[in-house]
Amino acid sequence: MTALLLAGCAKETPMQTSRVTSRPVIQDTPSLMHQGPYGSVIHQAANTYGVDETLVKAIIQVESGFNPGVVSKSNAVGLMQLKASTAGRDAYRLKGRYGQPSSFELKDPRVNIDLGTAYLSMLQQQLAGINNPQTLRYATTVAYVNGAGALLRTFSKDRVYAVAKINQMTPEQFYQHVQKNHPAPQAPRYLWKVNNAYLAMR
């Protein structure tokens, strides 16, 4: 798997925005209004794919500030800043579809959140075996922006041995390992940003 900016593009500035027209307004139910924009859509996607709902929200906050029309210079699109040819294509495959989503589709909040959350579930599968939920959240966050393979290789070229080494660490030790050892400069910053957003939403 390509280990460079598969989905997240939070490091890119400035972001360009485009107006999305003819989109249905997504109404949240009263019980989900307190969860912020697109709460019901995020809740449904998180339940469908077995992903931490707050992590989805934190990634959206960092990636787009909940603006569905954002398009980055590298053509990552929408709320979760998905690239059609990488994360978008992978999520399509998970859903049994061929090809890749269009830019128009990725600007649709429902489609973007569904595909982005599906992609997070794929990353969790690639990181299967990490026992501590907090460490898995950190690992999934880093993998979202730079790929699971790039992360695991900072521990070992052997996936099983890498996961075993991760399981010997506390979440804080894992966090510090990423800060000091990940080869992509955006990865430590991204983990810091998403984790801060996550904690603020708890």
PDB file of N, CA and C in Angstrom, residues 106 152 154 194:
ATOM      1  N   LEU A 106     -17.731  12.568  -3.630  1.00  0.00           N
ATOM      2  CA  LEU A 106     -16.957  12.808  -2.413  1.00  0.00           C
ATOM      3  C   LEU A 106     -17.322  14.116  -1.726  1.00  0.00           C
ATOM      4  N   LEU A 152       3.892   0.371  10.610  1.00  0.00           N
ATOM      5  CA  LEU A 152       4.411  -0.895  11.129  1.00  0.00           C
ATOM      6  C   LEU A 152       5.900  -1.051  10.850  1.00  0.00           C
ATOM      7  N   THR A 154       8.126   1.102  11.058  1.00  0.00           N
ATOM      8  CA  THR A 154       8.949   1.813  12.043  1.00  0.00           C
ATOM      9  C   THR A 154       9.285   0.906  13.227  1.00  0.00           C
ATOM     10  N   VAL A 194      -5.161  15.275  15.691  1.00  0.00           N
ATOM     11  CA  VAL A 194      -6.364  14.445  15.801  1.00  0.00           C
ATOM     12  C   VAL A 194      -6.595  14.033  17.248  1.00  0.00           C
TER      13      VAL A 194
END
